[in-house]
XYZ file of C-alpha atoms in Angstrom:
686
model
C 74.280 75.376 -43.962
C 71.237 74.489 -41.790
C 71.769 74.519 -38.045
C 70.869 70.843 -37.614
C 73.544 69.837 -40.113
C 76.169 71.878 -38.283
C 75.047 70.407 -34.952
C 75.286 66.852 -36.292
C 78.670 67.585 -37.884
C 80.030 68.959 -34.624
C 78.720 65.943 -32.715
C 80.242 63.332 -35.021
C 83.443 65.142 -35.999
C 85.622 63.904 -33.132
C 84.414 60.259 -33.264
C 85.026 60.245 -37.023
C 88.539 61.630 -36.609
C 89.197 59.070 -33.864
C 88.089 56.170 -36.079
C 90.187 57.440 -38.991
C 93.233 57.766 -36.729
C 93.038 54.053 -35.882
C 92.669 53.125 -39.544
C 95.658 55.272 -40.557
C 97.656 53.947 -37.600
C 97.001 50.366 -38.746
C 98.124 51.255 -42.272
C 101.246 52.922 -40.875
C 102.039 49.818 -38.816
C 101.611 47.497 -41.820
C 103.683 49.719 -44.135
C 106.299 50.387 -41.427
C 105.851 54.113 -42.086
C 107.226 56.136 -39.151
C 105.674 59.507 -40.208
C 102.256 57.921 -40.754
C 102.465 56.020 -37.478
C 103.500 59.082 -35.471
C 100.959 61.470 -37.029
C 98.014 59.088 -36.613
C 98.952 58.284 -33.007
C 99.269 61.944 -32.015
C 95.995 62.850 -33.745
C 94.177 59.900 -32.180
C 95.443 60.624 -28.680
C 94.648 64.339 -28.938
C 91.162 63.522 -30.246
C 90.554 61.094 -27.384
C 91.558 63.729 -24.832
C 89.305 66.314 -26.525
C 86.449 63.822 -26.544
C 86.676 63.355 -22.776
C 86.995 67.063 -22.186
C 84.251 68.477 -24.425
C 82.025 65.582 -25.509
C 81.660 63.329 -22.494
C 78.274 62.060 -23.627
C 79.834 60.814 -26.861
C 82.658 59.153 -24.926
C 80.048 57.427 -22.755
C 78.175 56.269 -25.862
C 81.373 54.736 -27.252
C 81.810 52.901 -23.971
C 78.343 51.380 -24.339
C 79.520 50.015 -27.704
C 82.405 48.339 -25.824
C 84.844 50.806 -27.390
C 85.916 52.030 -23.952
C 88.898 54.287 -23.433
C 90.843 51.281 -22.097
C 90.177 49.360 -25.302
C 91.056 52.364 -27.461
C 94.311 53.042 -25.627
C 95.295 49.364 -25.683
C 94.651 49.136 -29.440
C 96.602 52.349 -29.987
C 99.616 51.085 -28.048
C 99.541 47.591 -29.578
C 99.408 49.083 -33.079
C 102.477 51.086 -32.146
C 104.274 47.941 -30.981
C 103.231 46.120 -34.161
C 104.591 49.005 -36.208
C 107.867 48.924 -34.283
C 108.286 45.213 -35.038
C 107.822 45.902 -38.748
C 110.184 48.849 -38.645
C 113.122 47.184 -36.831
C 112.734 43.685 -38.279
C 111.465 40.270 -37.249
C 114.531 39.379 -35.138
C 113.500 41.932 -32.530
C 110.139 40.354 -31.730
C 111.386 38.915 -28.410
C 112.658 42.331 -27.310
C 109.332 44.006 -28.006
C 107.455 41.222 -26.258
C 108.832 42.740 -23.072
C 107.310 46.094 -24.019
C 103.928 44.419 -24.447
C 104.256 42.864 -21.003
C 105.137 46.303 -19.602
C 102.042 47.801 -21.212
C 99.884 45.037 -19.794
C 101.329 45.746 -16.350
C 100.461 49.429 -16.762
C 96.875 48.544 -17.710
C 96.629 46.282 -14.666
C 97.845 49.119 -12.440
C 95.284 51.445 -14.034
C 92.520 48.946 -13.250
C 93.736 48.699 -9.660
C 93.764 52.498 -9.425
C 90.198 52.611 -10.712
C 89.047 50.007 -8.205
C 90.646 51.932 -5.342
C 89.085 55.191 -6.565
C 85.655 53.540 -6.452
C 86.343 52.265 -2.938
C 87.517 55.682 -1.734
C 84.516 57.236 -3.438
C 82.183 54.987 -1.469
C 83.868 55.697 1.852
C 83.574 59.429 1.219
C 79.908 59.311 0.157
C 77.896 60.481 3.150
C 74.145 59.975 3.572
C 73.542 63.714 3.978
C 74.830 66.662 1.974
C 74.511 70.184 3.323
C 75.046 73.875 2.741
C 74.959 76.790 5.160
C 75.467 74.429 8.103
C 78.518 74.214 10.337
C 79.775 70.692 9.651
C 83.186 71.192 11.284
C 82.413 68.580 14.008
C 82.661 65.941 11.266
C 86.357 66.828 10.720
C 86.101 66.392 6.968
C 89.373 66.004 5.072
C 90.057 67.480 1.631
C 89.268 65.248 -1.316
C 92.013 63.502 -3.323
C 93.026 65.188 -6.594
C 90.195 65.255 -9.108
C 92.251 63.340 -11.681
C 92.385 60.356 -9.336
C 88.711 60.383 -8.426
C 86.623 61.586 -11.326
C 87.239 60.328 -14.862
C 89.046 57.029 -15.164
C 89.266 57.560 -18.922
C 90.982 60.905 -18.558
C 93.312 59.411 -15.957
C 94.326 56.589 -18.301
C 95.043 59.010 -21.157
C 97.109 61.302 -18.925
C 99.035 58.493 -17.219
C 99.615 56.792 -20.585
C 101.232 59.825 -22.206
C 104.810 58.835 -21.197
C 104.421 55.309 -22.622
C 102.979 56.615 -25.892
C 105.720 59.229 -26.172
C 108.348 56.567 -25.501
C 106.962 54.255 -28.163
C 106.879 57.074 -30.720
C 110.452 58.054 -29.900
C 111.544 54.436 -30.345
C 109.813 54.367 -33.735
C 111.824 57.437 -34.763
C 115.209 56.393 -33.304
C 115.076 52.594 -33.358
C 116.189 52.401 -29.711
C 113.857 50.376 -27.472
C 115.223 52.117 -24.373
C 112.899 55.069 -24.964
C 109.808 52.869 -25.062
C 110.892 50.975 -21.957
C 111.542 54.224 -20.097
C 108.181 55.677 -21.110
C 106.269 52.570 -20.061
C 108.169 52.448 -16.764
C 107.307 56.101 -16.097
C 103.607 55.500 -16.805
C 103.635 52.500 -14.471
C 105.416 54.534 -11.789
C 102.820 57.295 -11.984
C 100.076 54.686 -11.604
C 101.854 53.213 -8.569
C 102.061 56.668 -6.953
C 98.340 57.185 -7.576
C 97.565 53.806 -6.018
C 99.636 54.759 -2.980
C 97.785 58.062 -2.572
C 94.449 56.276 -2.697
C 95.557 53.554 -0.299
C 96.465 56.231 2.241
C 92.850 57.411 2.111
C 91.697 53.986 3.216
C 93.763 53.948 6.400
C 91.543 53.996 9.524
C 92.773 57.438 10.574
C 92.186 58.982 7.145
C 88.665 57.740 6.503
C 85.714 60.114 6.915
C 83.074 59.536 9.529
C 80.734 56.597 9.085
C 77.223 56.983 7.726
C 75.758 56.467 11.172
C 78.019 59.138 12.673
C 77.000 61.578 9.938
C 73.312 60.907 10.598
C 73.821 61.340 14.338
C 75.426 64.710 13.628
C 72.476 65.624 11.389
C 69.907 64.711 14.032
C 71.822 66.693 16.643
C 71.861 69.692 14.317
C 68.099 69.333 13.715
C 67.475 69.268 17.468
C 69.570 72.408 17.926
C 68.305 74.399 14.937
C 64.651 73.323 15.360
C 63.338 74.124 11.859
C 59.658 74.992 11.562
C 59.010 75.782 7.874
C 60.737 74.579 4.756
C 60.770 73.824 1.053
C 61.003 70.357 -0.471
C 62.396 69.987 -3.981
C 63.351 67.142 -6.286
C 63.989 67.208 -10.005
C 66.459 67.328 -12.872
C 69.298 69.835 -13.022
C 67.421 71.961 -15.573
C 64.495 72.382 -13.158
C 66.468 74.119 -10.404
C 64.970 77.468 -11.424
C 61.650 76.231 -10.052
C 63.103 76.066 -6.543
C 65.269 79.167 -6.872
C 62.283 81.428 -7.484
C 60.977 80.570 -4.002
C 64.196 81.211 -2.077
C 63.368 84.864 -1.374
C 59.799 84.246 -0.177
C 60.949 81.285 1.920
C 63.583 83.430 3.630
C 60.855 85.937 4.598
C 58.648 83.364 6.313
C 58.374 83.564 10.069
C 60.172 80.753 11.842
C 63.351 78.840 11.063
C 63.334 77.799 7.388
C 64.976 74.717 5.910
C 65.431 73.472 2.335
C 65.150 69.709 1.803
C 66.558 68.220 -1.423
C 66.801 64.661 -2.734
C 69.426 64.803 -5.507
C 73.046 65.445 -4.537
C 73.793 67.506 -7.647
C 70.926 69.849 -6.797
C 72.801 71.163 -3.741
C 75.015 73.212 -6.045
C 72.143 74.221 -8.327
C 70.319 76.102 -5.588
C 71.123 79.810 -5.840
C 72.796 81.798 -3.069
C 70.790 81.787 0.112
C 71.387 81.923 3.852
C 68.798 79.196 4.467
C 70.247 75.853 5.644
C 70.090 73.206 2.924
C 70.112 69.439 3.451
C 69.999 66.706 0.847
C 68.723 63.284 1.957
C 68.848 60.916 -1.040
C 67.607 57.821 0.821
C 63.988 57.473 1.907
C 65.014 55.950 5.239
C 67.087 59.029 6.072
C 64.322 61.360 4.885
C 61.975 59.776 7.403
C 64.130 61.166 10.232
C 62.354 64.474 9.642
C 59.250 62.907 11.167
C 60.664 63.422 14.653
C 61.964 66.941 14.029
C 60.240 70.234 14.795
C 59.477 70.803 11.106
C 55.785 71.672 10.723
C 55.255 72.452 7.047
C 56.890 72.221 3.627
C 56.105 74.091 0.436
C 56.459 72.267 -2.891
C 57.292 74.244 -6.081
C 56.808 71.186 -8.307
C 55.592 67.620 -8.474
C 58.089 64.797 -8.853
C 58.204 61.072 -8.382
C 59.981 61.492 -5.055
C 57.392 63.920 -3.698
C 55.185 61.011 -2.645
C 57.936 59.852 -0.295
C 57.953 62.966 1.859
C 54.152 63.113 1.830
C 54.227 59.906 3.870
C 55.446 61.852 6.913
C 52.250 62.494 8.907
C 53.762 65.089 11.235
C 54.421 67.612 8.441
C 51.808 69.603 6.522
C 52.389 70.195 2.825
C 51.450 73.076 0.518
C 51.743 73.006 -3.279
C 52.861 76.454 -4.486
C 53.865 75.541 -8.063
C 56.687 77.312 -9.890
C 54.331 79.407 -11.961
C 50.681 79.734 -12.881
C 49.217 79.561 -16.341
C 46.050 78.435 -18.059
C 47.653 75.159 -19.093
C 46.176 71.944 -17.767
C 49.512 71.165 -16.118
C 48.755 73.962 -13.650
C 45.784 71.899 -12.403
C 47.438 68.529 -11.998
C 45.272 66.003 -10.089
C 48.382 65.180 -8.066
C 47.647 68.351 -6.099
C 45.055 66.308 -4.166
C 47.948 64.754 -2.251
C 48.812 68.045 -0.531
C 47.154 69.514 2.534
C 46.889 72.932 0.894
C 47.178 74.404 -2.584
C 48.488 77.962 -2.665
C 47.587 80.020 -5.724
C 48.284 83.624 -6.668
C 44.755 84.973 -7.018
C 41.099 84.235 -7.810
C 42.027 82.902 -11.255
C 43.992 80.049 -9.701
C 41.102 79.137 -7.448
C 38.675 79.146 -10.393
C 41.097 77.125 -12.488
C 41.035 74.252 -10.011
C 37.250 74.459 -9.700
C 36.770 74.305 -13.474
C 39.349 71.541 -13.907
C 37.379 69.351 -11.472
C 40.429 67.337 -10.416
C 39.230 66.753 -6.861
C 40.624 69.825 -5.087
C 38.324 71.066 -2.320
C 37.929 74.829 -2.548
C 38.502 75.062 1.205
C 42.040 73.744 0.661
C 42.928 76.507 -1.804
C 44.604 79.649 -0.422
C 45.366 82.838 -2.374
C 48.805 84.203 -1.500
C 49.735 86.350 -4.514
C 53.175 86.074 -6.107
C 55.804 87.372 -3.652
C 58.561 86.959 -6.270
C 57.156 89.818 -8.329
C 57.999 92.654 -5.946
C 61.087 93.495 -8.006
C 59.133 94.042 -11.231
C 58.892 97.725 -12.124
C 55.483 99.225 -13.055
C 54.418 100.497 -16.466
C 55.457 104.092 -17.170
C 54.015 104.679 -20.630
C 55.521 104.843 -24.105
C 59.170 103.810 -24.699
C 61.500 106.555 -23.513
C 64.274 106.059 -26.063
C 64.436 105.674 -29.824
C 64.024 101.907 -29.612
C 61.112 99.769 -28.472
C 62.450 96.823 -26.498
C 60.456 93.664 -27.210
C 60.954 90.526 -25.138
C 60.064 87.332 -26.978
C 59.933 84.580 -24.329
C 58.240 81.477 -25.729
C 57.641 78.535 -23.453
C 58.712 74.967 -24.246
C 56.763 72.307 -26.107
C 55.528 70.344 -23.074
C 54.888 66.630 -22.727
C 51.447 66.248 -24.306
C 52.228 67.166 -27.920
C 49.693 70.012 -27.971
C 50.724 72.381 -30.820
C 49.417 75.329 -28.813
C 51.919 74.840 -26.000
C 54.685 76.764 -27.715
C 54.792 79.222 -30.574
C 58.409 78.554 -31.413
C 57.728 75.787 -33.942
C 54.936 77.328 -36.025
C 55.305 81.043 -35.361
C 58.657 81.727 -33.709
C 60.658 82.538 -36.809
C 57.834 84.651 -38.255
C 57.580 86.659 -35.028
C 61.321 87.246 -34.849
C 61.596 88.054 -38.545
C 58.805 90.616 -38.270
C 60.332 92.231 -35.176
C 63.808 92.378 -36.715
C 62.357 94.055 -39.790
C 61.290 97.088 -37.733
C 64.228 99.530 -37.458
C 62.879 100.872 -34.174
C 62.813 97.519 -32.349
C 65.462 96.110 -30.013
C 64.673 92.378 -29.567
C 65.449 90.304 -26.489
C 65.001 86.607 -27.197
C 64.819 84.383 -24.106
C 63.776 80.783 -24.863
C 62.633 78.389 -22.151
C 65.494 76.231 -20.756
C 63.690 73.026 -21.795
C 63.088 74.099 -25.404
C 63.748 71.158 -27.720
C 63.925 68.575 -24.942
C 60.816 66.768 -26.247
C 60.244 67.900 -29.838
C 63.381 68.247 -32.034
C 61.499 70.727 -34.230
C 61.433 73.173 -31.322
C 65.165 72.813 -30.819
C 65.807 73.338 -34.531
C 63.578 76.437 -34.643
C 65.331 77.785 -31.559
C 68.717 77.316 -33.251
C 67.553 79.085 -36.417
C 66.195 82.033 -34.421
C 69.496 82.344 -32.593
C 71.189 82.560 -35.999
C 68.837 85.271 -37.267
C 69.639 87.650 -34.412
C 73.447 87.941 -34.895
C 72.850 88.371 -38.625
C 70.482 91.272 -37.912
C 73.020 92.765 -35.513
C 75.706 92.643 -38.198
C 73.517 94.720 -40.520
C 72.743 97.240 -37.773
C 76.384 97.550 -36.783
C 77.200 98.745 -40.290
C 74.440 101.367 -40.057
C 75.423 102.548 -36.527
C 79.235 102.487 -36.464
C 79.476 105.299 -33.906
C 76.784 104.114 -31.478
C 78.929 102.031 -29.195
C 79.223 102.010 -25.391
C 82.399 103.337 -23.845
C 85.258 100.821 -23.432
C 84.840 101.154 -19.690
C 81.414 99.452 -19.985
C 83.016 96.152 -20.991
C 85.543 96.460 -18.186
C 82.754 97.161 -15.702
C 80.830 94.087 -16.847
C 83.936 91.923 -16.549
C 84.524 93.208 -13.011
C 80.904 92.646 -11.970
C 80.927 89.185 -13.530
C 84.063 88.201 -11.628
C 82.576 89.550 -8.403
C 79.346 87.625 -8.885
C 81.196 84.401 -9.730
C 83.346 84.798 -6.629
C 80.355 85.280 -4.376
C 78.338 82.428 -5.847
C 81.108 79.822 -6.004
C 83.260 80.445 -2.941
C 80.685 78.682 -0.745
C 81.720 75.348 -2.159
C 84.668 73.080 -1.738
C 86.857 72.101 -4.671
C 85.150 70.256 -7.492
C 86.656 66.966 -6.386
C 84.756 67.230 -3.108
C 81.561 67.900 -5.023
C 82.214 64.827 -7.131
C 82.778 62.785 -4.001
C 79.462 63.971 -2.552
C 80.885 65.344 0.661
C 79.203 68.073 2.650
C 79.840 71.069 0.426
C 80.151 73.855 2.935
C 81.530 73.354 6.420
C 80.968 76.862 7.783
C 77.882 78.991 6.999
C 78.393 82.567 5.910
C 75.423 84.720 6.996
C 74.719 87.667 4.735
C 75.985 85.984 1.584
C 72.533 86.023 -0.020
C 72.233 89.778 0.501
C 75.720 90.290 -0.929
C 74.847 88.181 -3.961
C 71.604 90.112 -4.466
C 73.514 93.409 -4.418
C 76.147 92.040 -6.778
C 73.443 90.710 -9.100
C 71.766 94.108 -9.302
C 75.108 95.719 -10.130
C 75.836 93.024 -12.710
C 72.481 93.527 -14.429
C 73.068 97.271 -14.696
C 76.512 96.631 -16.167
C 75.107 94.033 -18.552
C 72.475 96.312 -20.080
C 75.036 99.121 -20.394
C 77.627 96.901 -22.089
C 76.044 96.872 -25.547
C 74.473 99.508 -27.814
C 70.823 100.459 -27.388
C 70.056 99.111 -30.877
C 71.618 95.681 -30.403
C 69.375 92.617 -30.267
C 70.236 90.008 -27.635
C 69.829 86.271 -27.183
C 69.385 85.797 -23.435
C 70.084 82.274 -22.204
C 71.333 80.938 -18.911
C 70.548 82.034 -15.393
C 71.507 85.693 -15.865
C 69.900 88.022 -16.628
C 66.695 86.603 -15.205
C 63.389 86.841 -16.994
C 62.287 89.380 -14.368
C 65.303 91.557 -15.212
C 64.222 91.343 -18.855
C 60.702 92.391 -17.820
C 62.069 95.632 -16.369
C 63.815 96.714 -19.588
C 61.091 95.501 -21.971
C 58.326 97.695 -23.346
C 56.401 94.741 -24.764
C 56.234 90.996 -24.136
C 55.427 88.390 -26.777
C 54.913 84.942 -25.319
C 52.688 81.883 -25.148
C 50.038 80.730 -22.714
C 52.329 80.325 -19.723
C 53.163 81.698 -16.301
C 55.392 84.281 -18.001
C 52.231 86.194 -18.948
C 50.881 86.092 -15.391
C 54.157 87.332 -13.921
C 54.592 90.035 -16.557
C 51.150 91.417 -15.708
C 52.591 92.625 -12.402
C 54.040 95.498 -14.465
C 50.774 96.107 -16.371
C 52.839 96.604 -19.550
C 51.407 95.622 -22.959
C 51.781 92.011 -24.057
C 50.774 89.693 -26.869
C 50.141 85.954 -27.008
C 50.861 83.790 -30.035
C 47.949 81.565 -31.021
C 49.213 78.309 -32.521
C 46.409 76.221 -31.011
C 44.283 76.208 -34.152
C 41.404 77.862 -32.288
C 39.651 80.977 -33.633
C 40.771 84.093 -31.783
C 37.617 84.474 -29.694
C 37.642 80.807 -28.705
C 41.321 81.188 -27.834
C 40.516 84.129 -25.536
C 37.600 82.289 -23.955
C 39.674 79.171 -23.339
C 42.665 80.968 -21.823
C 41.732 83.874 -19.524
C 45.316 85.186 -19.405
C 44.926 86.179 -23.060
C 41.981 88.504 -22.589
C 44.035 91.621 -21.782
C 46.556 91.278 -24.607
C 46.828 91.147 -28.366
C 46.603 87.787 -30.115
C 49.121 87.008 -32.848
C 48.415 84.590 -35.664
C 51.216 82.163 -36.666
C 52.179 84.427 -39.583
C 52.820 87.304 -37.109
C 50.959 89.723 -39.368
C 49.733 91.673 -36.329
C 53.212 92.779 -35.211
C 53.184 96.259 -36.892
C 49.836 97.234 -35.340
C 50.997 95.868 -31.976
C 54.158 97.993 -32.039
C 52.110 101.045 -32.993
C 49.905 100.619 -29.897
C 52.971 100.353 -27.671
C 54.585 103.489 -29.074
C 51.348 105.421 -28.849
C 49.597 104.503 -25.570
C 46.438 106.326 -26.642
C 45.965 103.476 -29.149
C 46.366 100.841 -26.445
C 42.883 99.341 -26.028
C 43.901 96.831 -23.364
C 45.261 99.124 -20.608
C 42.186 98.921 -18.378
C 41.765 95.212 -19.024
C 45.364 94.573 -17.891
C 44.688 96.212 -14.526
C 41.582 94.072 -14.045
C 43.341 90.903 -15.154
C 46.288 91.599 -12.853
C 43.910 91.678 -9.893
C 42.214 88.507 -11.110
C 45.475 86.592 -11.623
C 47.676 87.917 -8.811
C 45.183 89.085 -6.225
C 45.080 92.445 -4.440
C 48.161 94.511 -3.635
C 46.962 95.053 -0.085
C 47.814 93.205 2.039
C 51.130 92.540 0.283
C 51.823 89.075 -1.021
C 54.532 88.498 1.587
C 51.980 89.122 4.353
C 49.475 86.727 2.782
C 52.216 84.118 2.366
C 53.096 84.361 6.048
C 49.453 84.090 7.057
C 49.046 80.942 4.980
C 52.212 79.471 6.502
C 51.055 80.262 10.043
C 47.700 78.621 9.365
C 49.363 75.469 8.054
C 51.759 75.365 11.023
C 48.767 75.714 13.336
C 47.119 72.795 11.549
C 50.273 70.749 12.130
C 50.239 71.625 15.827
C 46.589 70.676 16.022
C 47.355 67.381 14.328
C 50.139 66.721 16.842
C 47.842 67.558 19.737
C 45.302 65.075 18.439
C 47.980 62.415 18.044
C 49.155 63.081 21.605
C 45.631 62.702 22.989
C 45.144 59.453 21.094
C 48.539 58.182 22.264
C 47.828 59.050 25.924
C 44.449 57.368 25.761
C 46.168 54.228 24.501
C 48.661 54.100 27.381
C 46.358 52.330 29.879
C 45.557 49.660 27.304
C 49.256 49.222 26.524
C 50.169 48.945 30.197
C 47.371 46.459 30.776
C 48.800 44.416 27.955
C 52.262 44.579 29.538
C 53.828 46.867 26.908
C 55.970 49.965 27.472
C 55.471 53.518 26.191
C 57.454 54.163 23.031
C 59.319 57.459 22.907
C 57.915 58.053 19.442
C 54.566 58.906 21.021
C 55.992 62.194 22.203
C 57.147 64.840 19.741
C 60.679 66.179 20.063
């Protein structure tokens, strides 16, 4: 069965079962069938709970159709009552009218509980979210239980279980006492929840006010006195763009700071010792104008970037999250920044050729400090298998067929690689694959099906080539250790949902501990499966750089993956799905000139593998060294040194700007005094 059919079936299975349960429940009520009524109610309730647990997007979509969980639960209970009336006879209608009134009271209590949860939520929502900052002066209290604060639908289903159970028991026994007791218990639970939430609204139990939180933040800024920082805004899937700059930012001279705009992003930032603040409102963001912050680096462009660029006291550098020959790497928006930092001469030339208004004097070559961990090329594959990393990029926003190879060539490339008995394939798709073009998502799903099938065939041929059982135990231990280190910084999930400050006490050294644990985890990961086994690598771990270090060959598209991989000087190939002849393709995209070019049919894979296994047949070795220098700049001075020099220069420009502002302000004082005005404290920098 095709992957898209299975995906659609999985998506619509629960809603279909839920709809059928209501239909069967109605039939059971009309026919006065106790077994039918009980079975359909249990199935419907279980499906509703599963829907809220595993398919929240579908539950939200049902709500938009006015089939909210409240409506579904009310219909379910009323069908039960209607069935009871049919089962016990018409003379009991008055008795069961009381049960209906009890259910209505329970629904009213649920609505009151929801209203209070929203009110508590608002009182606990602070204007600043932080990590790695001591927020103990705010005396934050623990959040209420997650069931009370997060999903009102889940709360209704859980609180309504006693009433549903009571109604079902009454249907089986004929005694209305069970239904009354169940409804009373559900109402009592709702009353307890209301009481717990009301306690949170007492004056002594409320968190600090927004103004108090901002006063604390400004006091912390004055004490910490940040000088350099990183600004980031984006969707949850784009967090990797900021995470790749955490290490370089931590090595900058001065006191670094990370500034975010989306509350959810605070948890998406990887482990770091750098203080993190999230300021969702523009008015609160503007408080940075009077801080000691001199410069911010920007790994990406976003709609909210223009807001921080309005602060005249801070200089801004666009560093991008990767460099490639795509037009998106030369966005005209870069004109808004004071400086554009590129890896090497290729980046400078790219902006000059793009002619998007970037003055060459504003471009600074800093190298790629993230690539220090990439191991250099050592020659032919050491073992019996050639490890090939296929890392296609995503389809992009402009509909260009040459953006990604996954649609036209992906399956051919993978099929050809899997056909070679000496290849071990690592498939790492871009996180955004399929987000724009469904064909890319479908191709990605089919490729991920091909790899387990190939592994099944190899397992039969290599029954004795398995890692020791201790390897799996080691991976489990390292995984648990890494999870502990990366999650213990945060409060309980309810606090995260309530948007409180996530970490009240900083823990210096955590980033180093996480880095050590990550290295140990990666070693355990690669040792946990046989050398012949193909892998689909998705998620944050292992990183693409970790895959670089175990790969003998990279197959990719025109993207920053090629530029970063060149740090190793290992062989690579680029898939050409642009429709251009090979020479035109090489001329258009300079990153291609030191690698093999693959046609969409992947017919060049055998010759490519031969050149990797026999380095004397590798005709691109010298070209890779030259291209590495062109793309990433010289190795001396190191990239970290060049990054620091660029940061110092931008900080000096900020100081010079401040000095000029001070001179202009002082020269205006006599005119202000003559006019009878007073000197505003904003004329003097903190």
